[in-house]
Amino acid sequence: MKKLLKKILNASEYLVGINQRNLEYVYPNNPRKHFPLANDKVLAKSILEKNGVPVPVTYAVVNELWEISTILEQILIQKEIVIKPANGSGGGGILILFQKDEGVWTTHSGEVYKKNKLYHHLASILYGVYSSGDKDKAIIEYCLTPHPFLTGIYDKGIPDFRIILLKGIPLMAMLRVPTNKSGGKANLHQGAIGIGVDMDRGIVTQGFYKNKYVDYHPDSGNYFAGKVIPDWSKTLEISIETSKLFPLDYLGVDIILDRYSGPMVIEVNARPGLQIQNINKIGLKESVDKNIQL
Amino acid sequence: MNVARLISFAFILITIGVISVKFISWEYTFKNILPQKKYEVNIDISSRGFSQPVNISTYLPISDNRQTISYETNNSPSLNFLVEQTKSGRVGTWNTMNGNGMLPIRYSFEFIGRAIKYNIDSTLIIPKTYPPSFNEYLKTTKNIQVKHPQINRIFQEEVGDNDQILEVLANIQSYTNSLKSRPFKGVTDALTAARLGEASCNGKSRLFIALARSANIPSRLVGGIILESGTKKTSHQWVEAYIGNEWVPFDPLNNHFAFLPHNYLSMYRGDKFLFSHTKNINFEYKFNVKSRLSPNPLLQQELKSHPFNAYQLWKLFESIGIPIGLLKIVLLLPLGALIVAIFRNVIGMQTFGVFLPALIAVASRETGLFWGLIAFMIVIGVVSLVHFPLEKWGILYTPKLVIMLVAVVILFLIISYLSIELNISSLAYIALFPIVILTISAERFARTISEEGFVQALLITLQTLIVSSVAYFAMNSDSMEAFFLAFPELFLVIIGLNLLLGQWIGIRVIEFIRFRVLLR
């Protein structure tokens, strides 16, 4: 009992909770007025593109309803596309499509999208179905193919790296891998597994799934602990470059490792979550102390 | 020290200052501010008639300087009811010429009593004579055998030749109280109580009276009920003795000397029976008592005469016809919100909407907490079902919310209708739930199911219910209500506490669980 109390009292030495994250990391480093830069994927992507940071190629941005028909014609030359709402959250509204026959698109699970259905989906995005009613934009972009390193862990969905940086210095990183439960999404809330990253050595460490540490993927059974991450130093470099482009000093950068083009930034987050502490078995404050001389 | 912290300390100090001034200079008293205990009493009588005349009567309590009786209602669908004043008390009579089948009676009223303590002057001497009207309080009766040799002997042993009222009564009390207490059924006369050396309330009281009358102190029985929450059949009897110019209470069973507790309901005076009724009607009765706190009538008096409290607002609300309940809600909503803030930021509970728990608590004032929470869950559950087809068909956000809102309204009307039909009238009040907020919560509930799974949505619902319950108990406490009416400056404290809470970087309780694998 006494021991537990001592543990609890000591926790604030190394752990960061939501209150402290907001008061000492987010508010002082990320002025509210710059949040849209991170929240709006179109805006974020244009900043990154302009500065030569690798991002998935944009095929089209749909701003208005009347553009949809033209854009649907333009994308007929692509074999594979991803459609995303610019301001979506939790992976809502994201659609990965292959073109089977001309104008006939289908998802991984075999759902068919013809012109009308595609039109309707894009219109829904514009009307804000996936962004709580606010008017939104839709991005249509290059569909990434996960690197064999990633498919070697689990071959469905697209895993991504999350790197948290403070004032341009990487603090912690993790790899988020979809599971059967997460339905192809690399979202921890939806049941994806988080895997720790040893940033110095460029290897993945333990995975954290259902409050337990594991060394293998719960569905595929593939071991990953200790595997070397390909292109890790480039991934880290890209994350640093990205953080310098945004007036947000406390930033989560999401990077996907593409089979053909290497690491690419897909999203930045101005209030990254705290689960990364559990996944890496280290408190955020500790890693600040370790990485940043104040 | 930063500005926010400075302001918060200033607010808290100002409040303490103002409250102190109110207590010290304006003579506010806790006794008047705090609510009183109030009892809702139901006398349930049942009997069965077989086509014959039926007559049932009982004593009904009346207000006096010690007890206040209000909201009296009689519900006796198959019997006539009449009330008459007698010397022993007010008698309620139910009758019919042709009673058939079950003849239920429910007589209800509210009781507020205060404890009363009499100081008997130790120099008072027992008077030699009284006006003729006191004869009946001195005479011997069938059950109070004043002149009996055995009673005389006990009187000589226990009291002796003493003419000081206080001492005589103290001796009688200590003797009657020392007898063994036993819950006899029925009547025990004074002599039997003395012979057996044991008795229940009425035997001890009669013996007390026999001895007091032997000493030439007028005395009489009082019948009533000791009020406690619950259901019971036991009535109680105690004694009043005439001292100086007033009747002073004594309870030889529970050893109250010149004192009566606040929960003694007196119903009649004299050696009477509480009930009388026609024979062979399967007569049954029980007392159903609920206690609760209610605002002290003295509070209004108190507040009226001083500035800087919410009483003036109260008057204002009344004068333009806004229900006073609304003022109470407005006064207590900040407290509910503070509770939500503490649960969210210190404990780390997740709730649907920031203020939804406080609003559920408010809405549950009318329905009671149980039905309030049930209604909330029904609405959230049923309405979120509407969400799924709408989501599947890709209905846009705002039109989707409108459809869900209509579903909430329809559901409210159905529940209100059913609750009146099924006689759960308190459930009809769910129409007071904040419809718009419920709609948004139902949408968020459904979205949480799609995005984070059913278990997670259920967990957040559970947490919302817990926080709502706590807010309910704080906001529905009469003490809190009285405090915010008397000290609206407490709002400053709420602002101050939130300024502190808003700067608190501590780890939330739930985060210790979330990060338990990291604790070392």
mmCIF file of C-alpha atoms in Angstrom, chain A residues 18-20 22-23 27, chain B residues 4-5 8-9 12 334-348 493-506 508:
data_model
loop_
_atom_site.group_PDB
_atom_site.id
_atom_site.type_symbol
_atom_site.label_atom_id
_atom_site.label_comp_id
_atom_site.label_asym_id
_atom_site.label_seq_id
_atom_site.Cartn_x
_atom_site.Cartn_y
_atom_site.Cartn_z
ATOM 1 C CA ILE A 18 -3.278 15.097 -20.238
ATOM 2 C CA ASN A 19 -3.405 18.142 -17.933
ATOM 3 C CA GLN A 20 0.331 18.696 -18.141
ATOM 4 C CA ASN A 22 -2.021 20.632 -22.538
ATOM 5 C CA LEU A 23 -0.699 23.218 -20.091
ATOM 6 C CA TYR A 27 -0.568 25.587 -25.154
ATOM 7 C CA ALA B 4 -4.962 33.611 -12.360
ATOM 8 C CA ARG B 5 -3.821 32.151 -9.084
ATOM 9 C CA SER B 8 -8.542 32.759 -7.432
ATOM 10 C CA PHE B 9 -7.153 33.347 -3.952
ATOM 11 C CA ILE B 12 -11.937 32.750 -2.142
ATOM 12 C CA PRO B 334 -22.498 26.135 -11.391
ATOM 13 C CA LEU B 335 -22.035 23.647 -8.561
ATOM 14 C CA GLY B 336 -23.001 20.771 -10.857
ATOM 15 C CA ALA B 337 -20.579 22.060 -13.477
ATOM 16 C CA LEU B 338 -17.789 22.284 -10.893
ATOM 17 C CA ILE B 339 -18.392 18.651 -10.000
ATOM 18 C CA VAL B 340 -18.175 17.678 -13.666
ATOM 19 C CA ALA B 341 -14.944 19.652 -14.006
ATOM 20 C CA ILE B 342 -13.396 17.873 -11.034
ATOM 21 C CA PHE B 343 -14.431 14.471 -12.332
ATOM 22 C CA ARG B 344 -13.050 15.211 -15.770
ATOM 23 C CA ASN B 345 -9.799 16.965 -14.887
ATOM 24 C CA VAL B 346 -8.804 15.395 -11.603
ATOM 25 C CA ILE B 347 -10.249 11.916 -11.833
ATOM 26 C CA GLY B 348 -10.109 11.793 -15.607
ATOM 27 C CA VAL B 493 -15.359 30.379 -5.036
ATOM 28 C CA ILE B 494 -16.474 28.238 -7.967
ATOM 29 C CA ILE B 495 -14.679 30.558 -10.384
ATOM 30 C CA GLY B 496 -11.628 30.579 -8.105
ATOM 31 C CA LEU B 497 -11.527 26.803 -7.820
ATOM 32 C CA ASN B 498 -11.754 26.459 -11.578
ATOM 33 C CA LEU B 499 -8.928 28.929 -12.073
ATOM 34 C CA LEU B 500 -6.833 26.673 -9.859
ATOM 35 C CA LEU B 501 -8.124 23.519 -11.527
ATOM 36 C CA GLY B 502 -7.329 25.010 -14.923
ATOM 37 C CA GLN B 503 -3.671 25.332 -13.968
ATOM 38 C CA TRP B 504 -3.273 21.993 -12.295
ATOM 39 C CA ILE B 505 -0.784 19.819 -14.145
ATOM 40 C CA GLY B 506 -1.153 16.755 -11.932
ATOM 41 C CA ARG B 508 -5.403 12.311 -13.396
#
